PDB file of N, CA, C and O in Angstrom:
ATOM      1  N   MET R   1      35.981 172.800  69.549  1.00  0.00           N
ATOM      2  CA  MET R   1      35.710 172.265  68.241  1.00  0.00           C
ATOM      3  C   MET R   1      36.387 170.909  68.044  1.00  0.00           C
ATOM      4  O   MET R   1      35.813 170.020  67.441  1.00  0.00           O
ATOM      5  N   LYS R   2      37.628 170.779  68.567  1.00  0.00           N
ATOM      6  CA  LYS R   2      38.329 169.504  68.454  1.00  0.00           C
ATOM      7  C   LYS R   2      37.600 168.411  69.229  1.00  0.00           C
ATOM      8  O   LYS R   2      37.530 167.274  68.787  1.00  0.00           O
ATOM      9  N   ASN R   3      37.077 168.772  70.396  1.00  0.00           N
ATOM     10  CA  ASN R   3      36.347 167.788  71.194  1.00  0.00           C
ATOM     11  C   ASN R   3      35.083 167.317  70.479  1.00  0.00           C
ATOM     12  O   ASN R   3      34.727 166.143  70.555  1.00  0.00           O
ATOM     13  N   LEU R   4      34.404 168.221  69.790  1.00  0.00           N
ATOM     14  CA  LEU R   4      33.200 167.858  69.051  1.00  0.00           C
ATOM     15  C   LEU R   4      33.537 166.872  67.932  1.00  0.00           C
ATOM     16  O   LEU R   4      32.820 165.893  67.718  1.00  0.00           O
ATOM     17  N   LYS R   5      34.660 167.096  67.251  1.00  0.00           N
ATOM     18  CA  LYS R   5      35.086 166.183  66.193  1.00  0.00           C
ATOM     19  C   LYS R   5      35.444 164.815  66.766  1.00  0.00           C
ATOM     20  O   LYS R   5      35.097 163.786  66.204  1.00  0.00           O
ATOM     21  N   ARG R   6      36.133 164.802  67.889  1.00  0.00           N
ATOM     22  CA  ARG R   6      36.513 163.540  68.522  1.00  0.00           C
ATOM     23  C   ARG R   6      35.289 162.766  68.990  1.00  0.00           C
ATOM     24  O   ARG R   6      35.202 161.552  68.811  1.00  0.00           O
ATOM     25  N   ILE R   7      34.333 163.450  69.584  1.00  0.00           N
ATOM     26  CA  ILE R   7      33.112 162.790  70.052  1.00  0.00           C
ATOM     27  C   ILE R   7      32.322 162.256  68.864  1.00  0.00           C
ATOM     28  O   ILE R   7      31.825 161.131  68.893  1.00  0.00           O
ATOM     29  N   SER R   8      32.236 163.038  67.793  1.00  0.00           N
ATOM     30  CA  SER R   8      31.521 162.592  66.597  1.00  0.00           C
ATOM     31  C   SER R   8      32.187 161.362  66.002  1.00  0.00           C
ATOM     32  O   SER R   8      31.507 160.398  65.621  1.00  0.00           O
ATOM     33  N   LEU R   9      33.497 161.368  65.914  1.00  0.00           N
ATOM     34  CA  LEU R   9      34.229 160.219  65.395  1.00  0.00           C
ATOM     35  C   LEU R   9      34.018 158.991  66.275  1.00  0.00           C
ATOM     36  O   LEU R   9      33.813 157.882  65.776  1.00  0.00           O
ATOM     37  N   LEU R  10      34.030 159.184  67.571  1.00  0.00           N
ATOM     38  CA  LEU R  10      33.812 158.083  68.505  1.00  0.00           C
ATOM     39  C   LEU R  10      32.410 157.500  68.348  1.00  0.00           C
ATOM     40  O   LEU R  10      32.235 156.280  68.333  1.00  0.00           O
ATOM     41  N   VAL R  11      31.409 158.346  68.208  1.00  0.00           N
ATOM     42  CA  VAL R  11      30.031 157.873  68.026  1.00  0.00           C
ATOM     43  C   VAL R  11      29.898 157.084  66.719  1.00  0.00           C
ATOM     44  O   VAL R  11      29.282 156.019  66.677  1.00  0.00           O
ATOM     45  N   ILE R  12      30.504 157.585  65.650  1.00  0.00           N
ATOM     46  CA  ILE R  12      30.445 156.879  64.362  1.00  0.00           C
ATOM     47  C   ILE R  12      31.149 155.534  64.459  1.00  0.00           C
ATOM     48  O   ILE R  12      30.643 154.520  63.976  1.00  0.00           O
ATOM     49  N   LEU R  13      32.297 155.503  65.097  1.00  0.00           N
ATOM     50  CA  LEU R  13      33.037 154.260  65.263  1.00  0.00           C
ATOM     51  C   LEU R  13      32.246 153.255  66.092  1.00  0.00           C
ATOM     52  O   LEU R  13      32.164 152.077  65.740  1.00  0.00           O
ATOM     53  N   MET R  14      31.649 153.709  67.172  1.00  0.00           N
ATOM     54  CA  MET R  14      30.852 152.812  68.017  1.00  0.00           C
ATOM     55  C   MET R  14      29.645 152.274  67.252  1.00  0.00           C
ATOM     56  O   MET R  14      29.299 151.098  67.377  1.00  0.00           O
ATOM     57  N   THR R  15      29.001 153.116  66.466  1.00  0.00           N
ATOM     58  CA  THR R  15      27.864 152.673  65.661  1.00  0.00           C
ATOM     59  C   THR R  15      28.290 151.600  64.673  1.00  0.00           C
ATOM     60  O   THR R  15      27.597 150.587  64.497  1.00  0.00           O
ATOM     61  N   PHE R  16      29.434 151.798  64.034  1.00  0.00           N
ATOM     62  CA  PHE R  16      29.950 150.815  63.086  1.00  0.00           C
ATOM     63  C   PHE R  16      30.247 149.484  63.770  1.00  0.00           C
ATOM     64  O   PHE R  16      29.874 148.426  63.272  1.00  0.00           O
ATOM     65  N   VAL R  17      30.898 149.524  64.908  1.00  0.00           N
ATOM     66  CA  VAL R  17      31.257 148.302  65.637  1.00  0.00           C
ATOM     67  C   VAL R  17      30.000 147.561  66.087  1.00  0.00           C
ATOM     68  O   VAL R  17      29.900 146.338  65.940  1.00  0.00           O
ATOM     69  N   ILE R  18      29.024 148.271  66.602  1.00  0.00           N
ATOM     70  CA  ILE R  18      27.791 147.632  67.065  1.00  0.00           C
ATOM     71  C   ILE R  18      27.031 147.024  65.887  1.00  0.00           C
ATOM     72  O   ILE R  18      26.518 145.906  65.974  1.00  0.00           O
ATOM     73  N   SER R  19      26.958 147.722  64.767  1.00  0.00           N
ATOM     74  CA  SER R  19      26.227 147.194  63.618  1.00  0.00           C
ATOM     75  C   SER R  19      26.909 145.962  63.052  1.00  0.00           C
ATOM     76  O   SER R  19      26.252 145.028  62.621  1.00  0.00           O
ATOM     77  N   CYS R  20      28.232 145.924  63.044  1.00  0.00           N
ATOM     78  CA  CYS R  20      28.948 144.739  62.559  1.00  0.00           C
ATOM     79  C   CYS R  20      28.740 143.561  63.498  1.00  0.00           C
ATOM     80  O   CYS R  20      28.622 142.428  63.063  1.00  0.00           O
ATOM     81  N   LYS R  21      28.714 143.810  64.773  1.00  0.00           N
ATOM     82  CA  LYS R  21      28.534 142.747  65.746  1.00  0.00           C
ATOM     83  C   LYS R  21      27.154 142.110  65.621  1.00  0.00           C
ATOM     84  O   LYS R  21      27.006 140.897  65.719  1.00  0.00           O
ATOM     85  N   THR R  22      26.129 142.893  65.367  1.00  0.00           N
ATOM     86  CA  THR R  22      24.772 142.350  65.281  1.00  0.00           C
ATOM     87  C   THR R  22      24.515 141.647  63.960  1.00  0.00           C
ATOM     88  O   THR R  22      23.576 140.884  63.851  1.00  0.00           O
ATOM     89  N   MET R  23      25.359 141.865  62.946  1.00  0.00           N
ATOM     90  CA  MET R  23      25.153 141.240  61.649  1.00  0.00           C
ATOM     91  C   MET R  23      25.736 139.835  61.570  1.00  0.00           C
ATOM     92  O   MET R  23      25.423 139.085  60.664  1.00  0.00           O
ATOM     93  N   LYS R  24      26.575 139.459  62.489  1.00  0.00           N
ATOM     94  CA  LYS R  24      27.202 138.145  62.440  1.00  0.00           C
ATOM     95  C   LYS R  24      26.167 137.058  62.699  1.00  0.00           C
ATOM     96  O   LYS R  24      25.331 137.157  63.587  1.00  0.00           O
ATOM     97  N   ASN R  25      26.259 135.989  61.908  1.00  0.00           N
ATOM     98  CA  ASN R  25      25.357 134.856  62.064  1.00  0.00           C
ATOM     99  C   ASN R  25      25.949 133.865  63.052  1.00  0.00           C
ATOM    100  O   ASN R  25      27.153 133.694  63.134  1.00  0.00           O
ATOM    101  N   ASP R  26      25.082 133.185  63.754  1.00  0.00           N
ATOM    102  CA  ASP R  26      25.512 132.135  64.657  1.00  0.00           C
ATOM    103  C   ASP R  26      25.866 130.910  63.813  1.00  0.00           C
ATOM    104  O   ASP R  26      25.023 130.394  63.088  1.00  0.00           O
ATOM    105  N   PRO R  27      27.107 130.431  63.859  1.00  0.00           N
ATOM    106  CA  PRO R  27      27.489 129.289  63.019  1.00  0.00           C
ATOM    107  C   PRO R  27      26.821 127.987  63.431  1.00  0.00           C
ATOM    108  O   PRO R  27      26.856 127.020  62.690  1.00  0.00           O
ATOM    109  N   ASN R  28      26.180 127.951  64.582  1.00  0.00           N
ATOM    110  CA  ASN R  28      25.531 126.733  65.052  1.00  0.00           C
ATOM    111  C   ASN R  28      24.028 126.734  64.798  1.00  0.00           C
ATOM    112  O   ASN R  28      23.304 125.951  65.371  1.00  0.00           O
ATOM    113  N   THR R  29      23.552 127.623  63.940  1.00  0.00           N
ATOM    114  CA  THR R  29      22.139 127.691  63.627  1.00  0.00           C
ATOM    115  C   THR R  29      21.762 126.563  62.686  1.00  0.00           C
ATOM    116  O   THR R  29      22.434 126.309  61.689  1.00  0.00           O
ATOM    117  N   ALA R  30      20.676 125.866  62.995  1.00  0.00           N
ATOM    118  CA  ALA R  30      20.196 124.782  62.143  1.00  0.00           C
ATOM    119  C   ALA R  30      19.373 125.352  61.001  1.00  0.00           C
ATOM    120  O   ALA R  30      18.625 126.300  61.165  1.00  0.00           O
ATOM    121  N   VAL R  31      19.548 124.774  59.825  1.00  0.00           N
ATOM    122  CA  VAL R  31      18.807 125.178  58.636  1.00  0.00           C
ATOM    123  C   VAL R  31      18.103 123.956  58.096  1.00  0.00           C
ATOM    124  O   VAL R  31      18.700 122.883  57.978  1.00  0.00           O
ATOM    125  N   SER R  32      16.832 124.099  57.775  1.00  0.00           N
ATOM    126  CA  SER R  32      16.120 122.972  57.163  1.00  0.00           C
ATOM    127  C   SER R  32      15.525 123.436  55.851  1.00  0.00           C
ATOM    128  O   SER R  32      15.115 124.587  55.698  1.00  0.00           O
ATOM    129  N   GLY R  33      15.521 122.547  54.884  1.00  0.00           N
ATOM    130  CA  GLY R  33      15.001 122.873  53.572  1.00  0.00           C
ATOM    131  C   GLY R  33      15.316 121.762  52.598  1.00  0.00           C
ATOM    132  O   GLY R  33      15.637 120.644  52.979  1.00  0.00           O
ATOM    133  N   LYS R  34      15.243 122.082  51.331  1.00  0.00           N
ATOM    134  CA  LYS R  34      15.468 121.110  50.253  1.00  0.00           C
ATOM    135  C   LYS R  34      16.902 121.243  49.759  1.00  0.00           C
ATOM    136  O   LYS R  34      17.365 122.345  49.466  1.00  0.00           O
ATOM    137  N   VAL R  35      17.596 120.122  49.641  1.00  0.00           N
ATOM    138  CA  VAL R  35      18.947 120.118  49.087  1.00  0.00           C
ATOM    139  C   VAL R  35      18.808 120.103  47.571  1.00  0.00           C
ATOM    140  O   VAL R  35      18.303 119.152  46.990  1.00  0.00           O
ATOM    141  N   ASP R  36      19.219 121.191  46.936  1.00  0.00           N
ATOM    142  CA  ASP R  36      19.096 121.319  45.484  1.00  0.00           C
ATOM    143  C   ASP R  36      20.227 120.643  44.730  1.00  0.00           C
ATOM    144  O   ASP R  36      20.016 120.084  43.657  1.00  0.00           O
ATOM    145  N   SER R  37      21.435 120.723  45.275  1.00  0.00           N
ATOM    146  CA  SER R  37      22.576 120.105  44.593  1.00  0.00           C
ATOM    147  C   SER R  37      23.683 119.831  45.588  1.00  0.00           C
ATOM    148  O   SER R  37      23.752 120.446  46.647  1.00  0.00           O
ATOM    149  N   ILE R  38      24.535 118.871  45.215  1.00  0.00           N
ATOM    150  CA  ILE R  38      25.730 118.548  45.998  1.00  0.00           C
ATOM    151  C   ILE R  38      26.893 118.510  45.025  1.00  0.00           C
ATOM    152  O   ILE R  38      26.835 117.824  44.009  1.00  0.00           O
ATOM    153  N   GLU R  39      27.934 119.277  45.333  1.00  0.00           N
ATOM    154  CA  GLU R  39      29.110 119.314  44.475  1.00  0.00           C
ATOM    155  C   GLU R  39      30.330 118.883  45.266  1.00  0.00           C
ATOM    156  O   GLU R  39      30.518 119.307  46.401  1.00  0.00           O
ATOM    157  N   ALA R  40      31.149 118.032  44.641  1.00  0.00           N
ATOM    158  CA  ALA R  40      32.389 117.579  45.272  1.00  0.00           C
ATOM    159  C   ALA R  40      33.480 118.602  45.005  1.00  0.00           C
ATOM    160  O   ALA R  40      33.622 119.101  43.888  1.00  0.00           O
ATOM    161  N   GLY R  41      34.217 118.921  46.033  1.00  0.00           N
ATOM    162  CA  GLY R  41      35.348 119.829  45.909  1.00  0.00           C
ATOM    163  C   GLY R  41      36.596 119.156  46.424  1.00  0.00           C
ATOM    164  O   GLY R  41      36.568 118.000  46.815  1.00  0.00           O
ATOM    165  N   LYS R  42      37.705 119.887  46.450  1.00  0.00           N
ATOM    166  CA  LYS R  42      38.962 119.272  46.889  1.00  0.00           C
ATOM    167  C   LYS R  42      38.994 119.027  48.394  1.00  0.00           C
ATOM    168  O   LYS R  42      39.704 118.153  48.857  1.00  0.00           O
ATOM    169  N   ASP R  43      38.232 119.786  49.163  1.00  0.00           N
ATOM    170  CA  ASP R  43      38.247 119.639  50.617  1.00  0.00           C
ATOM    171  C   ASP R  43      37.021 118.938  51.168  1.00  0.00           C
ATOM    172  O   ASP R  43      36.926 118.710  52.371  1.00  0.00           O
ATOM    173  N   GLY R  44      36.041 118.635  50.332  1.00  0.00           N
ATOM    174  CA  GLY R  44      34.824 118.001  50.817  1.00  0.00           C
ATOM    175  C   GLY R  44      33.686 118.219  49.850  1.00  0.00           C
ATOM    176  O   GLY R  44      33.882 118.245  48.638  1.00  0.00           O
ATOM    177  N   TYR R  45      32.500 118.395  50.379  1.00  0.00           N
ATOM    178  CA  TYR R  45      31.304 118.550  49.572  1.00  0.00           C
ATOM    179  C   TYR R  45      30.600 119.858  49.936  1.00  0.00           C
ATOM    180  O   TYR R  45      30.640 120.286  51.076  1.00  0.00           O
ATOM    181  N   THR R  46      29.935 120.460  48.952  1.00  0.00           N
ATOM    182  CA  THR R  46      29.143 121.653  49.193  1.00  0.00           C
ATOM    183  C   THR R  46      27.713 121.361  48.767  1.00  0.00           C
ATOM    184  O   THR R  46      27.469 120.948  47.633  1.00  0.00           O
ATOM    185  N   ALA R  47      26.779 121.552  49.686  1.00  0.00           N
ATOM    186  CA  ALA R  47      25.362 121.333  49.410  1.00  0.00           C
ATOM    187  C   ALA R  47      24.651 122.674  49.318  1.00  0.00           C
ATOM    188  O   ALA R  47      24.849 123.543  50.159  1.00  0.00           O
ATOM    189  N   LYS R  48      23.833 122.842  48.283  1.00  0.00           N
ATOM    190  CA  LYS R  48      23.013 124.046  48.127  1.00  0.00           C
ATOM    191  C   LYS R  48      21.641 123.723  48.711  1.00  0.00           C
ATOM    192  O   LYS R  48      20.965 122.803  48.264  1.00  0.00           O
ATOM    193  N   ILE R  49      21.237 124.488  49.725  1.00  0.00           N
ATOM    194  CA  ILE R  49      19.982 124.234  50.442  1.00  0.00           C
ATOM    195  C   ILE R  49      19.061 125.429  50.262  1.00  0.00           C
ATOM    196  O   ILE R  49      19.458 126.566  50.492  1.00  0.00           O
ATOM    197  N   THR R  50      17.809 125.167  49.859  1.00  0.00           N
ATOM    198  CA  THR R  50      16.800 126.214  49.728  1.00  0.00           C
ATOM    199  C   THR R  50      15.729 125.976  50.792  1.00  0.00           C
ATOM    200  O   THR R  50      15.164 124.888  50.876  1.00  0.00           O
ATOM    201  N   THR R  51      15.458 127.005  51.595  1.00  0.00           N
ATOM    202  CA  THR R  51      14.456 126.879  52.662  1.00  0.00           C
ATOM    203  C   THR R  51      13.069 127.176  52.110  1.00  0.00           C
ATOM    204  O   THR R  51      12.908 127.606  50.968  1.00  0.00           O
ATOM    205  N   ASP R  52      12.046 126.956  52.944  1.00  0.00           N
ATOM    206  CA  ASP R  52      10.669 127.267  52.561  1.00  0.00           C
ATOM    207  C   ASP R  52      10.477 128.757  52.317  1.00  0.00           C
ATOM    208  O   ASP R  52       9.604 129.161  51.556  1.00  0.00           O
ATOM    209  N   ALA R  53      11.282 129.593  52.962  1.00  0.00           N
ATOM    210  CA  ALA R  53      11.206 131.044  52.795  1.00  0.00           C
ATOM    211  C   ALA R  53      12.024 131.514  51.585  1.00  0.00           C
ATOM    212  O   ALA R  53      12.276 132.698  51.436  1.00  0.00           O
ATOM    213  N   LYS R  54      12.461 130.577  50.744  1.00  0.00           N
ATOM    214  CA  LYS R  54      13.238 130.860  49.525  1.00  0.00           C
ATOM    215  C   LYS R  54      14.608 131.471  49.818  1.00  0.00           C
ATOM    216  O   LYS R  54      15.160 132.183  48.997  1.00  0.00           O
ATOM    217  N   GLU R  55      15.169 131.205  50.999  1.00  0.00           N
ATOM    218  CA  GLU R  55      16.533 131.602  51.316  1.00  0.00           C
ATOM    219  C   GLU R  55      17.457 130.493  50.843  1.00  0.00           C
ATOM    220  O   GLU R  55      17.126 129.317  50.939  1.00  0.00           O
ATOM    221  N   VAL R  56      18.629 130.861  50.314  1.00  0.00           N
ATOM    222  CA  VAL R  56      19.577 129.881  49.800  1.00  0.00           C
ATOM    223  C   VAL R  56      20.800 129.856  50.711  1.00  0.00           C
ATOM    224  O   VAL R  56      21.368 130.899  51.035  1.00  0.00           O
ATOM    225  N   TYR R  57      21.181 128.653  51.136  1.00  0.00           N
ATOM    226  CA  TYR R  57      22.364 128.453  51.969  1.00  0.00           C
ATOM    227  C   TYR R  57      23.287 127.464  51.281  1.00  0.00           C
ATOM    228  O   TYR R  57      22.833 126.574  50.556  1.00  0.00           O
ATOM    229  N   PHE R  58      24.580 127.624  51.517  1.00  0.00           N
ATOM    230  CA  PHE R  58      25.570 126.683  51.023  1.00  0.00           C
ATOM    231  C   PHE R  58      26.258 126.071  52.238  1.00  0.00           C
ATOM    232  O   PHE R  58      26.878 126.775  53.025  1.00  0.00           O
ATOM    233  N   ALA R  59      26.142 124.757  52.381  1.00  0.00           N
ATOM    234  CA  ALA R  59      26.746 124.050  53.516  1.00  0.00           C
ATOM    235  C   ALA R  59      27.969 123.296  53.023  1.00  0.00           C
ATOM    236  O   ALA R  59      27.898 122.566  52.024  1.00  0.00           O
ATOM    237  N   THR R  60      29.091 123.475  53.698  1.00  0.00           N
ATOM    238  CA  THR R  60      30.315 122.763  53.345  1.00  0.00           C
ATOM    239  C   THR R  60      30.550 121.656  54.347  1.00  0.00           C
ATOM    240  O   THR R  60      30.568 121.893  55.554  1.00  0.00           O
ATOM    241  N   ILE R  61      30.703 120.448  53.833  1.00  0.00           N
ATOM    242  CA  ILE R  61      30.951 119.278  54.670  1.00  0.00           C
ATOM    243  C   ILE R  61      32.344 118.790  54.324  1.00  0.00           C
ATOM    244  O   ILE R  61      32.616 118.423  53.180  1.00  0.00           O
ATOM    245  N   SER R  62      33.248 118.811  55.300  1.00  0.00           N
ATOM    246  CA  SER R  62      34.635 118.435  55.014  1.00  0.00           C
ATOM    247  C   SER R  62      34.775 116.926  54.950  1.00  0.00           C
ATOM    248  O   SER R  62      34.012 116.182  55.564  1.00  0.00           O
ATOM    249  N   ILE R  63      35.760 116.480  54.182  1.00  0.00           N
ATOM    250  CA  ILE R  63      36.027 115.048  54.034  1.00  0.00           C
ATOM    251  C   ILE R  63      36.383 114.435  55.379  1.00  0.00           C
ATOM    252  O   ILE R  63      35.998 113.307  55.677  1.00  0.00           O
ATOM    253  N   VAL R  64      37.084 115.178  56.217  1.00  0.00           N
ATOM    254  CA  VAL R  64      37.488 114.678  57.530  1.00  0.00           C
ATOM    255  C   VAL R  64      36.264 114.280  58.350  1.00  0.00           C
ATOM    256  O   VAL R  64      36.270 113.281  59.059  1.00  0.00           O
ATOM    257  N   ASN R  65      35.181 115.042  58.240  1.00  0.00           N
ATOM    258  CA  ASN R  65      33.990 114.768  59.038  1.00  0.00           C
ATOM    259  C   ASN R  65      33.149 113.615  58.502  1.00  0.00           C
ATOM    260  O   ASN R  65      32.370 113.028  59.236  1.00  0.00           O
ATOM    261  N   VAL R  66      33.265 113.267  57.229  1.00  0.00           N
ATOM    262  CA  VAL R  66      32.445 112.188  56.668  1.00  0.00           C
ATOM    263  C   VAL R  66      33.253 110.966  56.298  1.00  0.00           C
ATOM    264  O   VAL R  66      32.696 109.960  55.882  1.00  0.00           O
ATOM    265  N   GLY R  67      34.555 111.003  56.411  1.00  0.00           N
ATOM    266  CA  GLY R  67      35.381 109.867  56.053  1.00  0.00           C
ATOM    267  C   GLY R  67      35.914 110.020  54.642  1.00  0.00           C
ATOM    268  O   GLY R  67      35.853 111.075  54.041  1.00  0.00           O
ATOM    269  N   SER R  68      36.382 108.928  54.079  1.00  0.00           N
ATOM    270  CA  SER R  68      37.002 109.002  52.753  1.00  0.00           C
ATOM    271  C   SER R  68      35.936 109.070  51.664  1.00  0.00           C
ATOM    272  O   SER R  68      34.763 108.805  51.890  1.00  0.00           O
ATOM    273  N   ARG R  69      36.381 109.375  50.439  1.00  0.00           N
ATOM    274  CA  ARG R  69      35.470 109.465  49.303  1.00  0.00           C
ATOM    275  C   ARG R  69      35.187 108.108  48.673  1.00  0.00           C
ATOM    276  O   ARG R  69      34.445 108.014  47.730  1.00  0.00           O
ATOM    277  N   LYS R  70      35.813 107.071  49.155  1.00  0.00           N
ATOM    278  CA  LYS R  70      35.637 105.739  48.573  1.00  0.00           C
ATOM    279  C   LYS R  70      34.187 105.284  48.774  1.00  0.00           C
ATOM    280  O   LYS R  70      33.600 105.477  49.825  1.00  0.00           O
ATOM    281  N   THR R  71      33.647 104.680  47.737  1.00  0.00           N
ATOM    282  CA  THR R  71      32.291 104.146  47.850  1.00  0.00           C
ATOM    283  C   THR R  71      32.373 102.662  48.121  1.00  0.00           C
ATOM    284  O   THR R  71      33.323 101.982  47.720  1.00  0.00           O
ATOM    285  N   THR R  72      31.389 102.142  48.796  1.00  0.00           N
ATOM    286  CA  THR R  72      31.362 100.727  49.118  1.00  0.00           C
ATOM    287  C   THR R  72      30.236 100.064  48.354  1.00  0.00           C
ATOM    288  O   THR R  72      29.182 100.649  48.123  1.00  0.00           O
ATOM    289  N   ASN R  73      30.446  98.858  47.962  1.00  0.00           N
ATOM    290  CA  ASN R  73      29.415  98.066  47.289  1.00  0.00           C
ATOM    291  C   ASN R  73      28.810  97.117  48.285  1.00  0.00           C
ATOM    292  O   ASN R  73      29.512  96.338  48.921  1.00  0.00           O
ATOM    293  N   ASN R  74      27.520  97.167  48.459  1.00  0.00           N
ATOM    294  CA  ASN R  74      26.859  96.279  49.416  1.00  0.00           C
ATOM    295  C   ASN R  74      26.270  95.092  48.715  1.00  0.00           C
ATOM    296  O   ASN R  74      25.768  95.045  47.717  1.00  0.00           O
TER     297      ASN R  74
END
């Protein structure tokens, strides 16, 4: 009976681990769509992107990657 409980627990644990692993998104996936809004935050900018399939994504762009917040006059 103890072995049956241990095997059942192991199967449940393995199922949980496998399901969590398959749910993770690839951070390098490209998203294309319409940028609905851009908001400035303390660490950079956040863009709200809506795809053609009506999925909503929030992209964070850090200040380090785009340079300073200073604007230039041309």
